[in-house]
Structures are given as C-alpha cells and as structure tokens.
mmCIF file of C-alpha atoms in Angstrom:
data_model
loop_
_atom_site.group_PDB
_atom_site.id
_atom_site.type_symbol
_atom_site.label_atom_id
_atom_site.label_comp_id
_atom_site.label_asym_id
_atom_site.label_seq_id
_atom_site.Cartn_x
_atom_site.Cartn_y
_atom_site.Cartn_z
ATOM 1 C CA MET A 283 0.000 0.000 0.000
ATOM 2 C CA THR A 284 1.357 3.400 -1.013
ATOM 3 C CA ARG A 285 1.164 6.165 1.541
ATOM 4 C CA THR A 286 0.076 9.615 0.474
ATOM 5 C CA ARG A 287 2.628 12.222 1.487
ATOM 6 C CA CYS A 288 2.935 15.976 1.145
ATOM 7 C CA SER A 289 3.643 16.830 -2.493
ATOM 8 C CA TRP A 290 6.990 18.511 -1.714
ATOM 9 C CA VAL A 291 8.604 15.204 -0.745
ATOM 10 C CA ASN A 292 11.138 13.875 -3.241
ATOM 11 C CA LEU A 293 10.103 10.216 -3.285
ATOM 12 C CA ASP A 294 13.341 9.264 -5.057
ATOM 13 C CA SER A 295 15.303 10.193 -1.932
ATOM 14 C CA PRO A 296 14.972 7.812 1.021
ATOM 15 C CA LEU A 297 16.610 10.505 3.161
ATOM 16 C CA TYR A 298 13.940 13.031 2.207
ATOM 17 C CA VAL A 299 11.112 10.528 2.741
ATOM 18 C CA ALA A 300 12.463 9.630 6.184
ATOM 19 C CA TYR A 301 12.805 13.320 7.086
ATOM 20 C CA HIS A 302 9.191 13.969 6.088
ATOM 21 C CA ASP A 303 7.813 10.848 7.753
ATOM 22 C CA GLU A 304 9.785 10.954 11.001
ATOM 23 C CA GLU A 305 10.840 14.553 11.719
ATOM 24 C CA TRP A 306 9.028 17.319 9.849
ATOM 25 C CA GLY A 307 6.077 18.538 11.869
ATOM 26 C CA VAL A 308 6.946 16.395 14.890
ATOM 27 C CA PRO A 309 7.196 18.481 18.083
ATOM 28 C CA CYS A 310 10.843 18.670 19.133
ATOM 29 C CA HIS A 311 12.001 19.564 22.627
ATOM 30 C CA ASP A 312 15.616 18.401 22.368
ATOM 31 C CA GLU A 313 17.970 21.370 22.804
ATOM 32 C CA THR A 314 20.721 19.985 20.577
ATOM 33 C CA ARG A 315 18.341 19.211 17.724
ATOM 34 C CA LEU A 316 16.613 22.600 18.089
ATOM 35 C CA PHE A 317 20.012 24.301 17.799
ATOM 36 C CA GLU A 318 21.018 22.065 14.883
ATOM 37 C CA MET A 319 17.817 22.746 12.949
ATOM 38 C CA LEU A 320 18.054 26.492 13.564
ATOM 39 C CA ASN A 321 21.462 26.505 11.925
ATOM 40 C CA LEU A 322 20.590 24.063 9.141
ATOM 41 C CA GLU A 323 17.528 26.104 8.171
ATOM 42 C CA GLY A 324 19.788 29.154 7.947
ATOM 43 C CA ALA A 325 22.373 27.223 5.927
ATOM 44 C CA GLN A 326 19.626 26.228 3.507
ATOM 45 C CA ALA A 327 18.921 29.853 2.502
ATOM 46 C CA GLY A 328 19.131 29.990 -1.289
ATOM 47 C CA LEU A 329 19.558 26.230 -1.629
ATOM 48 C CA SER A 330 17.340 23.157 -1.645
ATOM 49 C CA TRP A 331 16.535 21.366 1.588
ATOM 50 C CA LEU A 332 17.756 18.132 0.005
ATOM 51 C CA THR A 333 21.202 19.715 -0.378
ATOM 52 C CA VAL A 334 21.265 20.365 3.363
ATOM 53 C CA LEU A 335 19.875 16.931 4.261
ATOM 54 C CA ASN A 336 22.606 15.284 2.197
ATOM 55 C CA LYS A 337 25.226 17.225 4.178
ATOM 56 C CA ARG A 338 23.607 16.836 7.593
ATOM 57 C CA GLU A 339 25.939 14.129 8.915
ATOM 58 C CA SER A 340 28.969 16.087 7.700
ATOM 59 C CA TYR A 341 27.619 19.148 9.498
ATOM 60 C CA ARG A 342 27.284 17.168 12.712
ATOM 61 C CA ALA A 343 30.888 16.010 12.469
ATOM 62 C CA ALA A 344 32.237 19.421 11.405
ATOM 63 C CA PHE A 345 30.367 21.302 14.150
ATOM 64 C CA ASP A 346 31.185 18.965 17.055
ATOM 65 C CA GLN A 347 27.744 17.294 17.118
ATOM 66 C CA TRP A 348 26.216 20.766 17.532
ATOM 67 C CA ASP A 349 27.878 21.386 20.900
ATOM 68 C CA ALA A 350 27.176 25.123 21.249
ATOM 69 C CA GLU A 351 29.834 25.612 23.935
ATOM 70 C CA LYS A 352 32.543 24.255 21.620
ATOM 71 C CA ILE A 353 31.228 26.122 18.583
ATOM 72 C CA ALA A 354 31.170 29.426 20.497
ATOM 73 C CA ARG A 355 34.936 29.073 21.031
ATOM 74 C CA TYR A 356 35.842 28.491 17.369
ATOM 75 C CA GLY A 357 38.679 30.678 16.173
ATOM 76 C CA ASP A 358 40.290 31.478 12.835
ATOM 77 C CA LYS A 359 41.953 28.068 12.465
ATOM 78 C CA LYS A 360 38.649 26.223 12.890
ATOM 79 C CA VAL A 361 36.862 28.651 10.546
ATOM 80 C CA ALA A 362 39.502 27.999 7.859
ATOM 81 C CA GLU A 363 39.041 24.251 8.383
ATOM 82 C CA LEU A 364 35.258 24.599 8.013
ATOM 83 C CA LEU A 365 35.556 26.710 4.862
ATOM 84 C CA ALA A 366 37.741 23.997 3.324
ATOM 85 C CA ASN A 367 35.308 21.199 4.245
ATOM 86 C CA PRO A 368 33.385 19.983 1.158
ATOM 87 C CA GLY A 369 30.917 18.176 3.425
ATOM 88 C CA ILE A 370 29.226 21.435 4.461
ATOM 89 C CA ILE A 371 28.046 24.559 2.686
ATOM 90 C CA ARG A 372 31.231 26.603 2.521
ATOM 91 C CA ASN A 373 29.830 30.083 2.828
ATOM 92 C CA LYS A 374 31.743 32.512 5.070
ATOM 93 C CA LEU A 375 28.622 34.303 6.233
ATOM 94 C CA LYS A 376 26.807 31.070 7.091
ATOM 95 C CA VAL A 377 29.791 29.629 8.962
ATOM 96 C CA ALA A 378 30.229 32.898 10.876
ATOM 97 C CA ALA A 379 26.481 32.915 11.609
ATOM 98 C CA THR A 380 26.662 29.432 13.125
ATOM 99 C CA ILE A 381 29.447 30.515 15.461
ATOM 100 C CA GLY A 382 27.579 33.689 16.365
ATOM 101 C CA ASN A 383 24.396 31.683 16.857
ATOM 102 C CA ALA A 384 26.196 29.430 19.318
ATOM 103 C CA ARG A 385 27.178 32.477 21.360
ATOM 104 C CA ALA A 386 23.639 33.905 21.152
ATOM 105 C CA TYR A 387 22.232 30.504 22.101
ATOM 106 C CA LEU A 388 24.393 30.316 25.223
ATOM 107 C CA ARG A 389 23.136 33.757 26.303
ATOM 108 C CA LEU A 390 19.538 32.673 25.609
ATOM 109 C CA ARG A 391 20.095 29.487 27.603
ATOM 110 C CA ASP A 392 21.352 31.523 30.554
ATOM 111 C CA GLU A 393 18.405 33.939 30.297
ATOM 112 C CA VAL A 394 15.421 31.643 29.691
ATOM 113 C CA GLY A 395 16.688 28.073 29.905
ATOM 114 C CA GLY A 396 17.241 27.360 26.217
ATOM 115 C CA LEU A 397 15.488 27.171 22.898
ATOM 116 C CA ASP A 398 12.846 24.715 24.099
ATOM 117 C CA PRO A 399 11.170 26.969 26.676
ATOM 118 C CA TYR A 400 11.804 30.056 24.545
ATOM 119 C CA LEU A 401 10.307 28.719 21.309
ATOM 120 C CA TRP A 402 7.401 26.770 22.727
ATOM 121 C CA ALA A 403 6.226 29.772 24.761
ATOM 122 C CA TYR A 404 5.344 31.378 21.423
ATOM 123 C CA VAL A 405 2.669 28.710 20.847
ATOM 124 C CA GLY A 406 1.600 28.095 24.441
ATOM 125 C CA GLY A 407 3.437 24.761 24.487
ATOM 126 C CA LYS A 408 1.189 23.252 21.790
ATOM 127 C CA PRO A 409 1.797 22.970 18.041
ATOM 128 C CA ILE A 410 -0.316 24.981 15.647
ATOM 129 C CA LYS A 411 -2.109 22.451 13.455
ATOM 130 C CA ASN A 412 -3.108 23.959 10.146
ATOM 131 C CA ARG A 413 -5.466 22.460 7.613
ATOM 132 C CA TRP A 414 -4.036 22.867 4.107
ATOM 133 C CA ALA A 415 -5.410 21.084 1.047
ATOM 134 C CA THR A 416 -2.116 21.618 -0.801
ATOM 135 C CA ILE A 417 1.298 22.836 0.261
ATOM 136 C CA LYS A 418 0.696 25.913 -1.909
ATOM 137 C CA ASP A 419 -1.965 26.949 0.617
ATOM 138 C CA ALA A 420 0.609 27.148 3.418
ATOM 139 C CA PRO A 421 2.177 30.570 3.971
ATOM 140 C CA VAL A 422 5.920 31.122 3.713
ATOM 141 C CA LYS A 423 5.823 33.371 6.768
ATOM 142 C CA THR A 424 3.311 34.547 9.362
ATOM 143 C CA GLU A 425 2.968 37.227 12.032
ATOM 144 C CA LEU A 426 4.320 34.682 14.491
ATOM 145 C CA SER A 427 7.402 33.938 12.377
ATOM 146 C CA ASP A 428 7.887 37.710 11.994
ATOM 147 C CA GLN A 429 7.846 38.113 15.800
ATOM 148 C CA LEU A 430 10.206 35.194 16.338
ATOM 149 C CA SER A 431 12.567 36.444 13.647
ATOM 150 C CA LYS A 432 12.723 39.950 15.103
ATOM 151 C CA ASP A 433 13.319 38.740 18.639
ATOM 152 C CA LEU A 434 16.031 36.262 17.641
ATOM 153 C CA ALA A 435 17.769 38.947 15.565
ATOM 154 C CA LYS A 436 17.677 41.315 18.576
ATOM 155 C CA ARG A 437 19.301 38.557 20.596
ATOM 156 C CA GLY A 438 22.169 38.322 18.071
ATOM 157 C CA PHE A 439 21.089 35.336 15.959
ATOM 158 C CA LYS A 440 21.818 35.439 12.207
ATOM 159 C CA PHE A 441 20.054 33.875 9.227
ATOM 160 C CA VAL A 442 16.778 34.006 11.127
ATOM 161 C CA GLY A 443 14.570 35.920 8.690
ATOM 162 C CA SER A 444 10.832 35.376 8.895
ATOM 163 C CA THR A 445 10.682 32.888 5.999
ATOM 164 C CA ILE A 446 13.539 30.866 7.490
ATOM 165 C CA MET A 447 11.810 30.958 10.879
ATOM 166 C CA TYR A 448 8.549 29.679 9.439
ATOM 167 C CA ALA A 449 10.390 26.774 7.810
ATOM 168 C CA TYR A 450 12.098 26.190 11.164
ATOM 169 C CA MET A 451 8.758 26.214 12.991
ATOM 170 C CA GLN A 452 7.499 23.576 10.534
ATOM 171 C CA ALA A 453 10.663 21.497 10.863
ATOM 172 C CA ILE A 454 10.565 21.349 14.676
ATOM 173 C CA GLY A 455 6.829 20.795 14.893
ATOM 174 C CA MET A 456 5.768 24.156 16.311
ATOM 175 C CA VAL A 457 3.576 24.180 13.220
ATOM 176 C CA ASN A 458 2.074 21.076 11.622
ATOM 177 C CA ASP A 459 1.692 21.948 7.951
ATOM 178 C CA HIS A 460 1.279 18.432 6.599
ATOM 179 C CA THR A 461 -1.483 18.599 4.010
ATOM 180 C CA VAL A 462 -4.773 17.014 5.020
ATOM 181 C CA ASP A 463 -4.307 14.126 2.559
ATOM 182 C CA CYS A 464 -0.864 13.249 3.972
ATOM 183 C CA PHE A 465 -0.742 10.191 6.216
ATOM 184 C CA CYS A 466 1.231 12.263 8.755
ATOM 185 C CA TYR A 467 -1.501 14.867 9.144
ATOM 186 C CA LYS A 468 -3.694 12.869 11.480
ATOM 187 C CA GLY A 469 -0.818 11.153 13.247
ATOM 188 C CA LYS A 470 0.970 14.315 14.344
ATOM 189 C CA LYS A 471 -0.626 16.509 16.928
#
C-alpha cells in the first residue's frame, strides 16, 4: 500500500522521505536538535533542503555534534578548516552565523533556559495544526514567524529571517503543515 505524502517530498530520496515521515512537523524539545535545525535552516537559505539533508551528517561532524559551547569558542583556524570542508556549505557568512548563533544561544540558555522553553512559549506549548489542502496553501511566513525572527535577531542570531523561521517552525513541529491528505496529518498533533 502506497502512503500519500505531502507533495513537496522527493520520493526518489529515502533521506527526504524519512525526514518527512519521522521529523518534519513532529514536536521537538531536544535542545541539541533545536540548535542544529536552527542553523541548518539558515544554511539552507538559497539552496534546496535536500542539499542540506545530504550534508547533515557532515555538518554534525564538522560542528562537534552541535555542541554550542565548543562552537562558540571556534577561532580562525577552525573557521579555515570549516571553509575547506566539502561536506558542508562553505559560505563565510553562514559559517560565521553558526558561530555567532552558538554564542547567542548560550546567552539565551542563561536567560530563559534554552530554545525549548523560549520557542514553545510562542505557541503556548502546543503545536499549531493547520489544515491545508495543498502545500501551496501554506504561507511562507506569518505574524508569528515575523515576531520570532525579530526577537532572535535582537538577541544576536543570524540567518533568522521570517521565511527561514517559518520553515524552522514547521521542521521542529511548532507548526504542523502536513497537508490534510498526507498520512502524517492525522498522526501528528
């Protein structure tokens, strides 16, 4: 039996199918994964999500399994190493943003306990479950993603524009934008 999935899923990519079926739209409360996804969504700017998914394991290795304390201490030698690493997206601004985001994350963690309490407060601890017939019906940004984007930028985060934040909210399950015909729609609260 063939499962109906959201139309954006590249069915030729097992990695993409697994991401859709097991992660996208699933509420995430794991600090490391929240930090990882924040940075991967920013790295994706201007590229396809499949490009980022294909490099995800290399990113984990290159960025010390997303250990923000280690990343915050990266210096010029590590930056040069990252910019020479073909396993990640070698963009100076995106690499610098990840390091800056680690520093901003550590401040946020000290202030409010981390991304989990910070992000989920925006939705009262419960995902927003939309009801889209097609993925074209889903917005690319909302007032909520605008608010989140502005606040994160004020806190020193980079590559956190409203469109990137809406994609992030979808990825970590703050928003369930699976289309109503997708088998994941009913299964994910």
